[in-house]
PDB file of C-alpha atoms in Angstrom:
ATOM      1  CA  UNK Z  17      86.494 -79.978 195.815  1.00  0.00           C
ATOM      2  CA  UNK Z  18      89.211 -77.702 197.022  1.00  0.00           C
ATOM      3  CA  UNK Z  19      91.799 -80.462 196.744  1.00  0.00           C
ATOM      4  CA  UNK Z  20      90.828 -81.985 193.454  1.00  0.00           C
ATOM      5  CA  UNK Z  21      93.565 -83.385 191.285  1.00  0.00           C
ATOM      6  CA  UNK Z  22      91.274 -82.971 188.304  1.00  0.00           C
ATOM      7  CA  UNK Z  23      91.978 -80.108 185.949  1.00  0.00           C
ATOM      8  CA  UNK Z  24      89.285 -80.956 183.431  1.00  0.00           C
ATOM      9  CA  UNK Z  25      86.684 -78.442 184.452  1.00  0.00           C
ATOM     10  CA  UNK Z  26      88.649 -75.744 186.191  1.00  0.00           C
ATOM     11  CA  UNK Z  27      88.944 -73.136 183.442  1.00  0.00           C
ATOM     12  CA  UNK Z  28      86.162 -74.299 181.176  1.00  0.00           C
ATOM     13  CA  UNK Z  29      83.442 -71.790 180.395  1.00  0.00           C
ATOM     14  CA  UNK Z  30      80.963 -74.540 179.606  1.00  0.00           C
ATOM     15  CA  UNK Z  31      78.777 -75.981 182.319  1.00  0.00           C
ATOM     16  CA  UNK Z  32      79.800 -79.636 182.618  1.00  0.00           C
ATOM     17  CA  UNK Z  33      78.301 -80.752 185.914  1.00  0.00           C
ATOM     18  CA  UNK Z  34      79.855 -83.837 187.440  1.00  0.00           C
ATOM     19  CA  UNK Z  35      76.820 -85.710 188.677  1.00  0.00           C
ATOM     20  CA  UNK Z  36      77.411 -88.516 191.144  1.00  0.00           C
ATOM     21  CA  UNK Z  37      76.494 -92.167 190.632  1.00  0.00           C
ATOM     22  CA  UNK Z  38      72.859 -91.305 191.380  1.00  0.00           C
ATOM     23  CA  UNK Z  39      72.849 -88.513 188.814  1.00  0.00           C
ATOM     24  CA  UNK Z  40      72.856 -85.790 191.458  1.00  0.00           C
ATOM     25  CA  UNK Z  41      74.919 -82.727 192.283  1.00  0.00           C
ATOM     26  CA  UNK Z  42      75.055 -80.952 195.645  1.00  0.00           C
ATOM     27  CA  UNK Z  43      73.474 -77.510 195.784  1.00  0.00           C
ATOM     28  CA  UNK Z  44      74.026 -74.951 198.531  1.00  0.00           C
ATOM     29  CA  UNK Z  45      71.398 -72.208 198.784  1.00  0.00           C
ATOM     30  CA  UNK Z  46      72.347 -69.048 200.651  1.00  0.00           C
ATOM     31  CA  UNK Z  47      70.106 -66.145 201.620  1.00  0.00           C
ATOM     32  CA  UNK Z  48      70.975 -63.198 199.378  1.00  0.00           C
ATOM     33  CA  UNK Z  49      70.122 -60.805 202.225  1.00  0.00           C
ATOM     34  CA  UNK Z  50      71.802 -62.356 205.270  1.00  0.00           C
ATOM     35  CA  UNK Z  51      74.366 -64.604 203.601  1.00  0.00           C
ATOM     36  CA  UNK Z  52      73.219 -67.505 205.795  1.00  0.00           C
ATOM     37  CA  UNK Z  53      73.177 -70.985 204.353  1.00  0.00           C
ATOM     38  CA  UNK Z  54      69.477 -71.800 204.066  1.00  0.00           C
ATOM     39  CA  UNK Z  55      69.742 -75.408 202.921  1.00  0.00           C
ATOM     40  CA  UNK Z  56      71.880 -78.018 201.215  1.00  0.00           C
ATOM     41  CA  UNK Z  57      69.992 -80.166 198.731  1.00  0.00           C
ATOM     42  CA  UNK Z  58      70.502 -81.988 195.461  1.00  0.00           C
ATOM     43  CA  UNK Z  59      69.763 -81.313 191.825  1.00  0.00           C
ATOM     44  CA  UNK Z  60      69.583 -83.760 188.962  1.00  0.00           C
ATOM     45  CA  UNK Z  61      70.218 -82.619 185.389  1.00  0.00           C
ATOM     46  CA  UNK Z  62      66.598 -81.613 184.906  1.00  0.00           C
ATOM     47  CA  UNK Z  63      66.433 -79.609 188.133  1.00  0.00           C
ATOM     48  CA  UNK Z  64      69.654 -77.805 187.276  1.00  0.00           C
ATOM     49  CA  UNK Z  65      68.490 -77.035 183.735  1.00  0.00           C
ATOM     50  CA  UNK Z  66      65.144 -75.728 184.986  1.00  0.00           C
ATOM     51  CA  UNK Z  67      66.856 -73.587 187.612  1.00  0.00           C
ATOM     52  CA  UNK Z  68      69.228 -72.037 185.058  1.00  0.00           C
ATOM     53  CA  UNK Z  69      66.431 -71.478 182.565  1.00  0.00           C
ATOM     54  CA  UNK Z  70      63.807 -70.094 184.939  1.00  0.00           C
ATOM     55  CA  UNK Z  71      65.736 -68.415 187.751  1.00  0.00           C
ATOM     56  CA  UNK Z  72      63.576 -70.353 190.226  1.00  0.00           C
ATOM     57  CA  UNK Z  73      65.143 -73.037 192.410  1.00  0.00           C
ATOM     58  CA  UNK Z  74      64.340 -76.619 191.441  1.00  0.00           C
ATOM     59  CA  UNK Z  75      65.741 -79.611 193.290  1.00  0.00           C
ATOM     60  CA  UNK Z  76      65.553 -83.366 193.216  1.00  0.00           C
ATOM     61  CA  UNK Z  77      64.092 -84.958 196.327  1.00  0.00           C
ATOM     62  CA  UNK Z  78      65.917 -88.161 197.199  1.00  0.00           C
ATOM     63  CA  UNK Z  79      63.241 -89.185 199.698  1.00  0.00           C
ATOM     64  CA  UNK Z  80      60.369 -88.620 197.287  1.00  0.00           C
ATOM     65  CA  UNK Z  81      62.393 -89.517 194.195  1.00  0.00           C
ATOM     66  CA  UNK Z  82      60.899 -86.610 192.337  1.00  0.00           C
ATOM     67  CA  UNK Z  83      61.724 -83.325 190.738  1.00  0.00           C
ATOM     68  CA  UNK Z  84      60.737 -80.608 193.150  1.00  0.00           C
ATOM     69  CA  UNK Z  85      60.174 -76.905 192.662  1.00  0.00           C
ATOM     70  CA  UNK Z  86      61.099 -75.279 195.951  1.00  0.00           C
ATOM     71  CA  UNK Z  87      57.957 -73.812 197.472  1.00  0.00           C
ATOM     72  CA  UNK Z  88      55.496 -75.798 195.377  1.00  0.00           C
ATOM     73  CA  UNK Z  89      53.757 -76.939 198.570  1.00  0.00           C
ATOM     74  CA  UNK Z  90      54.585 -74.124 200.970  1.00  0.00           C
ATOM     75  CA  UNK Z  91      54.686 -71.133 198.654  1.00  0.00           C
ATOM     76  CA  UNK Z  92      58.181 -70.491 200.003  1.00  0.00           C
ATOM     77  CA  UNK Z  93      59.816 -70.291 196.609  1.00  0.00           C
ATOM     78  CA  UNK Z  94      63.404 -69.264 195.955  1.00  0.00           C
ATOM     79  CA  UNK Z  95      64.222 -66.727 193.268  1.00  0.00           C
ATOM     80  CA  UNK Z  96      67.793 -67.291 192.170  1.00  0.00           C
ATOM     81  CA  UNK Z  97      69.913 -64.152 191.915  1.00  0.00           C
ATOM     82  CA  UNK Z  98      73.120 -65.937 190.985  1.00  0.00           C
ATOM     83  CA  UNK Z  99      74.150 -69.524 190.254  1.00  0.00           C
ATOM     84  CA  UNK Z 100      77.783 -70.502 190.516  1.00  0.00           C
ATOM     85  CA  UNK Z 101      79.617 -73.779 190.048  1.00  0.00           C
ATOM     86  CA  UNK Z 102      82.793 -74.846 191.824  1.00  0.00           C
ATOM     87  CA  UNK Z 103      86.229 -75.635 190.435  1.00  0.00           C
ATOM     88  CA  UNK Z 104      85.585 -79.259 189.565  1.00  0.00           C
ATOM     89  CA  UNK Z 105      81.887 -78.735 188.858  1.00  0.00           C
ATOM     90  CA  UNK Z 106      80.527 -81.145 191.421  1.00  0.00           C
ATOM     91  CA  UNK Z 107      78.774 -78.507 193.521  1.00  0.00           C
ATOM     92  CA  UNK Z 108      76.472 -75.573 192.798  1.00  0.00           C
ATOM     93  CA  UNK Z 109      75.938 -72.448 194.885  1.00  0.00           C
ATOM     94  CA  UNK Z 110      72.791 -70.399 194.444  1.00  0.00           C
ATOM     95  CA  UNK Z 111      72.152 -67.041 196.105  1.00  0.00           C
ATOM     96  CA  UNK Z 112      68.412 -66.765 196.530  1.00  0.00           C
ATOM     97  CA  UNK Z 113      65.672 -64.370 197.497  1.00  0.00           C
ATOM     98  CA  UNK Z 114      63.692 -66.608 199.832  1.00  0.00           C
ATOM     99  CA  UNK Z 115      59.943 -66.024 199.590  1.00  0.00           C
ATOM    100  CA  UNK Z 116      57.954 -66.388 202.791  1.00  0.00           C
ATOM    101  CA  UNK Z 117      59.300 -66.816 206.291  1.00  0.00           C
ATOM    102  CA  UNK Z 118      61.626 -69.740 205.799  1.00  0.00           C
ATOM    103  CA  UNK Z 119      63.238 -72.511 203.787  1.00  0.00           C
ATOM    104  CA  UNK Z 120      63.230 -75.403 206.263  1.00  0.00           C
ATOM    105  CA  UNK Z 121      60.403 -77.902 206.496  1.00  0.00           C
ATOM    106  CA  UNK Z 122      60.685 -77.726 210.306  1.00  0.00           C
ATOM    107  CA  UNK Z 123      59.497 -74.114 210.219  1.00  0.00           C
ATOM    108  CA  UNK Z 124      62.844 -72.388 210.615  1.00  0.00           C
ATOM    109  CA  UNK Z 125      64.319 -69.791 208.304  1.00  0.00           C
ATOM    110  CA  UNK Z 126      67.323 -72.066 207.659  1.00  0.00           C
ATOM    111  CA  UNK Z 127      67.852 -75.803 207.981  1.00  0.00           C
ATOM    112  CA  UNK Z 128      70.997 -74.970 209.974  1.00  0.00           C
ATOM    113  CA  UNK Z 129      69.392 -73.984 213.301  1.00  0.00           C
ATOM    114  CA  UNK Z 130      71.715 -75.921 215.618  1.00  0.00           C
ATOM    115  CA  UNK Z 131      75.393 -75.386 216.358  1.00  0.00           C
ATOM    116  CA  UNK Z 132      78.023 -77.573 217.970  1.00  0.00           C
ATOM    117  CA  UNK Z 133      80.013 -75.385 220.362  1.00  0.00           C
ATOM    118  CA  UNK Z 134      83.692 -75.865 219.585  1.00  0.00           C
ATOM    119  CA  UNK Z 135      86.235 -77.443 221.904  1.00  0.00           C
ATOM    120  CA  UNK Z 136      84.175 -80.557 222.654  1.00  0.00           C
ATOM    121  CA  UNK Z 137      86.352 -83.648 222.717  1.00  0.00           C
ATOM    122  CA  UNK Z 138      84.133 -86.421 224.071  1.00  0.00           C
ATOM    123  CA  UNK Z 139      82.382 -89.135 222.141  1.00  0.00           C
ATOM    124  CA  UNK Z 140      79.082 -87.274 222.522  1.00  0.00           C
ATOM    125  CA  UNK Z 141      78.885 -83.788 221.050  1.00  0.00           C
ATOM    126  CA  UNK Z 142      76.129 -81.534 222.353  1.00  0.00           C
ATOM    127  CA  UNK Z 143      74.283 -79.098 220.106  1.00  0.00           C
ATOM    128  CA  UNK Z 144      72.518 -75.877 220.946  1.00  0.00           C
ATOM    129  CA  UNK Z 145      69.876 -73.983 219.041  1.00  0.00           C
ATOM    130  CA  UNK Z 146      70.939 -70.939 217.031  1.00  0.00           C
ATOM    131  CA  UNK Z 147      68.213 -69.016 215.258  1.00  0.00           C
ATOM    132  CA  UNK Z 148      66.094 -71.955 216.355  1.00  0.00           C
ATOM    133  CA  UNK Z 149      62.799 -70.115 216.763  1.00  0.00           C
ATOM    134  CA  UNK Z 150      60.186 -71.245 214.300  1.00  0.00           C
ATOM    135  CA  UNK Z 151      59.391 -68.704 211.619  1.00  0.00           C
ATOM    136  CA  UNK Z 152      56.221 -70.518 210.601  1.00  0.00           C
ATOM    137  CA  UNK Z 153      54.052 -73.442 211.645  1.00  0.00           C
ATOM    138  CA  UNK Z 154      54.927 -76.345 209.352  1.00  0.00           C
ATOM    139  CA  UNK Z 155      51.663 -78.147 210.079  1.00  0.00           C
ATOM    140  CA  UNK Z 156      49.676 -75.120 208.929  1.00  0.00           C
ATOM    141  CA  UNK Z 157      51.844 -74.664 205.840  1.00  0.00           C
ATOM    142  CA  UNK Z 158      52.323 -78.249 204.711  1.00  0.00           C
ATOM    143  CA  UNK Z 159      49.209 -79.803 206.225  1.00  0.00           C
ATOM    144  CA  UNK Z 160      49.118 -83.239 207.756  1.00  0.00           C
ATOM    145  CA  UNK Z 161      50.811 -85.877 205.692  1.00  0.00           C
TER     146      UNK Z 161
ATOM    147  CA  UNK E   6      67.605 -81.845 203.328  1.00  0.00           C
ATOM    148  CA  UNK E   7      64.827 -79.312 203.341  1.00  0.00           C
ATOM    149  CA  UNK E   8      62.274 -81.923 202.328  1.00  0.00           C
ATOM    150  CA  UNK E   9      63.262 -84.786 204.551  1.00  0.00           C
ATOM    151  CA  UNK E  10      60.534 -87.045 205.778  1.00  0.00           C
ATOM    152  CA  UNK E  11      62.789 -88.022 208.661  1.00  0.00           C
ATOM    153  CA  UNK E  12      62.054 -86.506 212.030  1.00  0.00           C
ATOM    154  CA  UNK E  13      64.709 -88.404 213.933  1.00  0.00           C
ATOM    155  CA  UNK E  14      67.331 -85.724 214.169  1.00  0.00           C
ATOM    156  CA  UNK E  15      65.353 -82.528 213.873  1.00  0.00           C
ATOM    157  CA  UNK E  16      65.043 -81.502 217.500  1.00  0.00           C
ATOM    158  CA  UNK E  17      67.840 -83.563 218.973  1.00  0.00           C
ATOM    159  CA  UNK E  18      70.555 -81.688 220.816  1.00  0.00           C
ATOM    160  CA  UNK E  19      73.032 -84.477 220.259  1.00  0.00           C
ATOM    161  CA  UNK E  20      75.233 -84.499 217.194  1.00  0.00           C
ATOM    162  CA  UNK E  21      74.217 -87.612 215.245  1.00  0.00           C
ATOM    163  CA  UNK E  22      75.728 -87.064 211.810  1.00  0.00           C
ATOM    164  CA  UNK E  23      74.183 -89.117 209.043  1.00  0.00           C
ATOM    165  CA  UNK E  24      77.231 -90.190 207.086  1.00  0.00           C
ATOM    166  CA  UNK E  25      76.652 -91.549 203.598  1.00  0.00           C
ATOM    167  CA  UNK E  26      77.580 -95.029 202.360  1.00  0.00           C
ATOM    168  CA  UNK E  27      81.204 -93.900 202.101  1.00  0.00           C
ATOM    169  CA  UNK E  28      81.203 -92.593 205.668  1.00  0.00           C
ATOM    170  CA  UNK E  29      81.181 -88.963 204.576  1.00  0.00           C
ATOM    171  CA  UNK E  30      79.115 -85.882 205.253  1.00  0.00           C
ATOM    172  CA  UNK E  31      78.965 -82.761 203.088  1.00  0.00           C
ATOM    173  CA  UNK E  32      80.534 -79.630 204.549  1.00  0.00           C
ATOM    174  CA  UNK E  33      79.964 -76.089 203.293  1.00  0.00           C
ATOM    175  CA  UNK E  34      82.583 -73.542 204.333  1.00  0.00           C
ATOM    176  CA  UNK E  35      81.613 -69.880 204.123  1.00  0.00           C
ATOM    177  CA  UNK E  36      83.836 -66.848 204.610  1.00  0.00           C
ATOM    178  CA  UNK E  37      82.971 -65.262 207.958  1.00  0.00           C
ATOM    179  CA  UNK E  38      83.810 -61.834 206.541  1.00  0.00           C
ATOM    180  CA  UNK E  39      82.132 -61.809 203.120  1.00  0.00           C
ATOM    181  CA  UNK E  40      79.590 -64.585 203.565  1.00  0.00           C
ATOM    182  CA  UNK E  41      80.738 -66.142 200.274  1.00  0.00           C
ATOM    183  CA  UNK E  42      80.793 -69.900 199.945  1.00  0.00           C
ATOM    184  CA  UNK E  43      84.478 -70.736 199.832  1.00  0.00           C
ATOM    185  CA  UNK E  44      84.245 -74.463 199.193  1.00  0.00           C
ATOM    186  CA  UNK E  45      82.128 -77.570 199.499  1.00  0.00           C
ATOM    187  CA  UNK E  46      84.016 -80.610 200.710  1.00  0.00           C
ATOM    188  CA  UNK E  47      83.537 -83.738 202.787  1.00  0.00           C
ATOM    189  CA  UNK E  48      84.266 -84.819 206.318  1.00  0.00           C
ATOM    190  CA  UNK E  49      84.454 -88.298 207.742  1.00  0.00           C
ATOM    191  CA  UNK E  50      83.819 -88.928 211.429  1.00  0.00           C
ATOM    192  CA  UNK E  51      87.436 -88.264 212.333  1.00  0.00           C
ATOM    193  CA  UNK E  52      87.594 -84.991 210.384  1.00  0.00           C
ATOM    194  CA  UNK E  53      84.360 -83.801 211.967  1.00  0.00           C
ATOM    195  CA  UNK E  54      85.533 -84.736 215.461  1.00  0.00           C
ATOM    196  CA  UNK E  55      88.855 -82.982 214.970  1.00  0.00           C
ATOM    197  CA  UNK E  56      87.134 -79.879 213.622  1.00  0.00           C
ATOM    198  CA  UNK E  57      84.770 -79.695 216.593  1.00  0.00           C
ATOM    199  CA  UNK E  58      87.565 -80.334 219.069  1.00  0.00           C
ATOM    200  CA  UNK E  59      90.183 -78.010 217.607  1.00  0.00           C
ATOM    201  CA  UNK E  60      88.231 -75.250 215.873  1.00  0.00           C
ATOM    202  CA  UNK E  61      90.400 -75.801 212.792  1.00  0.00           C
ATOM    203  CA  UNK E  62      88.848 -77.181 209.601  1.00  0.00           C
ATOM    204  CA  UNK E  63      89.665 -80.799 208.833  1.00  0.00           C
ATOM    205  CA  UNK E  64      88.277 -82.616 205.810  1.00  0.00           C
ATOM    206  CA  UNK E  65      88.477 -85.986 204.140  1.00  0.00           C
ATOM    207  CA  UNK E  66      89.921 -85.944 200.646  1.00  0.00           C
ATOM    208  CA  UNK E  67      88.110 -88.394 198.408  1.00  0.00           C
ATOM    209  CA  UNK E  68      90.784 -88.154 195.722  1.00  0.00           C
ATOM    210  CA  UNK E  69      93.665 -88.748 198.125  1.00  0.00           C
ATOM    211  CA  UNK E  70      91.635 -90.976 200.452  1.00  0.00           C
ATOM    212  CA  UNK E  71      93.139 -89.241 203.427  1.00  0.00           C
ATOM    213  CA  UNK E  72      92.307 -87.057 206.354  1.00  0.00           C
ATOM    214  CA  UNK E  73      93.282 -83.536 205.474  1.00  0.00           C
ATOM    215  CA  UNK E  74      93.824 -80.479 207.616  1.00  0.00           C
ATOM    216  CA  UNK E  75      92.892 -77.525 205.445  1.00  0.00           C
ATOM    217  CA  UNK E  76      96.011 -75.497 204.777  1.00  0.00           C
ATOM    218  CA  UNK E  77      98.488 -78.203 205.714  1.00  0.00           C
ATOM    219  CA  UNK E  78     100.239 -77.758 202.352  1.00  0.00           C
ATOM    220  CA  UNK E  79      99.391 -74.156 201.526  1.00  0.00           C
ATOM    221  CA  UNK E  80      99.292 -72.560 204.959  1.00  0.00           C
ATOM    222  CA  UNK E  81      95.800 -71.380 204.059  1.00  0.00           C
ATOM    223  CA  UNK E  82      94.153 -72.770 207.155  1.00  0.00           C
ATOM    224  CA  UNK E  83      90.561 -72.178 208.211  1.00  0.00           C
ATOM    225  CA  UNK E  84      89.739 -71.175 211.762  1.00  0.00           C
ATOM    226  CA  UNK E  85      86.171 -72.195 212.469  1.00  0.00           C
ATOM    227  CA  UNK E  86      84.037 -69.542 214.142  1.00  0.00           C
ATOM    228  CA  UNK E  87      80.844 -71.576 214.147  1.00  0.00           C
ATOM    229  CA  UNK E  88      79.821 -75.095 213.141  1.00  0.00           C
ATOM    230  CA  UNK E  89      76.185 -75.866 212.454  1.00  0.00           C
ATOM    231  CA  UNK E  90      74.365 -78.995 211.353  1.00  0.00           C
ATOM    232  CA  UNK E  91      71.207 -79.123 209.285  1.00  0.00           C
ATOM    233  CA  UNK E  92      67.779 -80.478 210.144  1.00  0.00           C
ATOM    234  CA  UNK E  93      68.445 -84.103 209.250  1.00  0.00           C
ATOM    235  CA  UNK E  94      72.132 -83.942 210.128  1.00  0.00           C
ATOM    236  CA  UNK E  95      73.495 -84.893 206.733  1.00  0.00           C
ATOM    237  CA  UNK E  96      75.235 -81.573 206.090  1.00  0.00           C
ATOM    238  CA  UNK E  97      77.524 -79.299 208.085  1.00  0.00           C
ATOM    239  CA  UNK E  98      78.038 -75.569 207.679  1.00  0.00           C
ATOM    240  CA  UNK E  99      81.184 -73.930 209.013  1.00  0.00           C
ATOM    241  CA  UNK E 100      81.804 -70.194 209.089  1.00  0.00           C
ATOM    242  CA  UNK E 101      85.545 -69.723 208.844  1.00  0.00           C
ATOM    243  CA  UNK E 102      88.265 -67.141 209.101  1.00  0.00           C
ATOM    244  CA  UNK E 103      90.258 -68.058 206.004  1.00  0.00           C
ATOM    245  CA  UNK E 104      94.004 -67.620 206.481  1.00  0.00           C
ATOM    246  CA  UNK E 105      96.002 -66.468 203.474  1.00  0.00           C
ATOM    247  CA  UNK E 106      94.664 -65.244 200.160  1.00  0.00           C
ATOM    248  CA  UNK E 107      92.344 -68.067 199.252  1.00  0.00           C
ATOM    249  CA  UNK E 108      90.744 -71.463 199.754  1.00  0.00           C
ATOM    250  CA  UNK E 109      90.758 -72.896 196.221  1.00  0.00           C
ATOM    251  CA  UNK E 110      93.572 -75.005 194.864  1.00  0.00           C
ATOM    252  CA  UNK E 111      93.305 -73.083 191.563  1.00  0.00           C
ATOM    253  CA  UNK E 112      94.479 -69.912 193.314  1.00  0.00           C
ATOM    254  CA  UNK E 113      91.135 -68.216 193.750  1.00  0.00           C
ATOM    255  CA  UNK E 114      89.640 -66.983 196.993  1.00  0.00           C
ATOM    256  CA  UNK E 115      86.652 -69.305 196.527  1.00  0.00           C
ATOM    257  CA  UNK E 116      86.125 -72.473 194.513  1.00  0.00           C
ATOM    258  CA  UNK E 117      82.975 -70.834 193.127  1.00  0.00           C
ATOM    259  CA  UNK E 118      84.577 -68.418 190.631  1.00  0.00           C
ATOM    260  CA  UNK E 119      82.259 -69.069 187.685  1.00  0.00           C
ATOM    261  CA  UNK E 120      78.578 -68.280 187.261  1.00  0.00           C
ATOM    262  CA  UNK E 121      75.958 -69.494 184.820  1.00  0.00           C
ATOM    263  CA  UNK E 122      73.961 -66.448 183.707  1.00  0.00           C
ATOM    264  CA  UNK E 123      70.289 -67.257 184.172  1.00  0.00           C
ATOM    265  CA  UNK E 124      67.750 -67.600 181.373  1.00  0.00           C
ATOM    266  CA  UNK E 125      69.822 -70.005 179.290  1.00  0.00           C
ATOM    267  CA  UNK E 126      67.645 -72.727 177.811  1.00  0.00           C
ATOM    268  CA  UNK E 127      69.869 -74.550 175.307  1.00  0.00           C
ATOM    269  CA  UNK E 128      71.646 -77.851 175.794  1.00  0.00           C
ATOM    270  CA  UNK E 129      74.926 -75.997 176.321  1.00  0.00           C
ATOM    271  CA  UNK E 130      75.115 -73.586 179.234  1.00  0.00           C
ATOM    272  CA  UNK E 131      77.849 -70.969 179.111  1.00  0.00           C
ATOM    273  CA  UNK E 132      79.694 -69.848 182.231  1.00  0.00           C
ATOM    274  CA  UNK E 133      81.448 -66.584 182.962  1.00  0.00           C
ATOM    275  CA  UNK E 134      84.083 -65.771 185.522  1.00  0.00           C
ATOM    276  CA  UNK E 135      82.997 -64.015 188.708  1.00  0.00           C
ATOM    277  CA  UNK E 136      85.730 -63.103 191.169  1.00  0.00           C
ATOM    278  CA  UNK E 137      87.858 -65.199 188.835  1.00  0.00           C
ATOM    279  CA  UNK E 138      91.150 -63.358 189.335  1.00  0.00           C
ATOM    280  CA  UNK E 139      93.762 -65.481 191.009  1.00  0.00           C
ATOM    281  CA  UNK E 140      94.574 -64.455 194.555  1.00  0.00           C
ATOM    282  CA  UNK E 141      97.747 -66.532 194.618  1.00  0.00           C
ATOM    283  CA  UNK E 142      99.917 -68.646 192.355  1.00  0.00           C
ATOM    284  CA  UNK E 143      99.050 -72.277 193.067  1.00  0.00           C
ATOM    285  CA  UNK E 144     102.336 -73.535 191.594  1.00  0.00           C
ATOM    286  CA  UNK E 145     104.300 -71.365 193.999  1.00  0.00           C
ATOM    287  CA  UNK E 146     102.125 -72.385 196.954  1.00  0.00           C
ATOM    288  CA  UNK E 147     101.665 -76.087 196.318  1.00  0.00           C
ATOM    289  CA  UNK E 148     104.779 -76.785 194.270  1.00  0.00           C
ATOM    290  CA  UNK E 149     104.846 -79.132 191.334  1.00  0.00           C
ATOM    291  CA  UNK E 150     103.153 -82.435 191.936  1.00  0.00           C
TER     292      UNK E 150
END
């Protein structure tokens, strides 16, 4: 957090991740080529350890309650070029080489394919697609579930 | 989440943020110039609404339990160039023009100033500084607290 009052982890050169009550830490994956944020997901201790050890992105799926190697179903793996931790060690940033056409299960390159134009003040905020074209057919890649 | 089973929010063109049990959503701020992740923080509904309306980054500080306009103490405000939401609307990505030398309360440009070199397999993971030089003196900027 940019406003943390905690000084425990700020200058430490030991990884001391601050997992939340569910044992998870937030991970931001950016595309090493474009710089775009591809996805925001979670890691548990095992996923983080496997990612650091292997240089391949592992996550923890909250919906499936399972360790998850990115691309294990789709083939769209993520090779990690750099893994950083933030000042109070409750977030991880990985710069990845994204294999295949995209990271998002909807078929887009990035999970962030909609923007909220700024200046909207009403109770309903309208989105618009940005980079919203599908890069792959999720049904063909993931199959019917 | 890149693996969400939810299809509720994926194609909607209405902002329907999925706040967590504490009423918060994760926000990733990247530097519009360098593409670097500057910080990961949280927004509540009010912070998100103010950010969309004003084009200035507002957050919710968990430690201070308060709405927080980025830069209100330091002058290091963030002008939002684009705000995107992810597939299941539980994360926000803002691309910002960062005012002043840096976003991190430790004095660095980014909160992510340490990396874990990959290939480490032991129980202790060692970090090293990356872009770890201080861009400003936090004591001079924030004062003693």
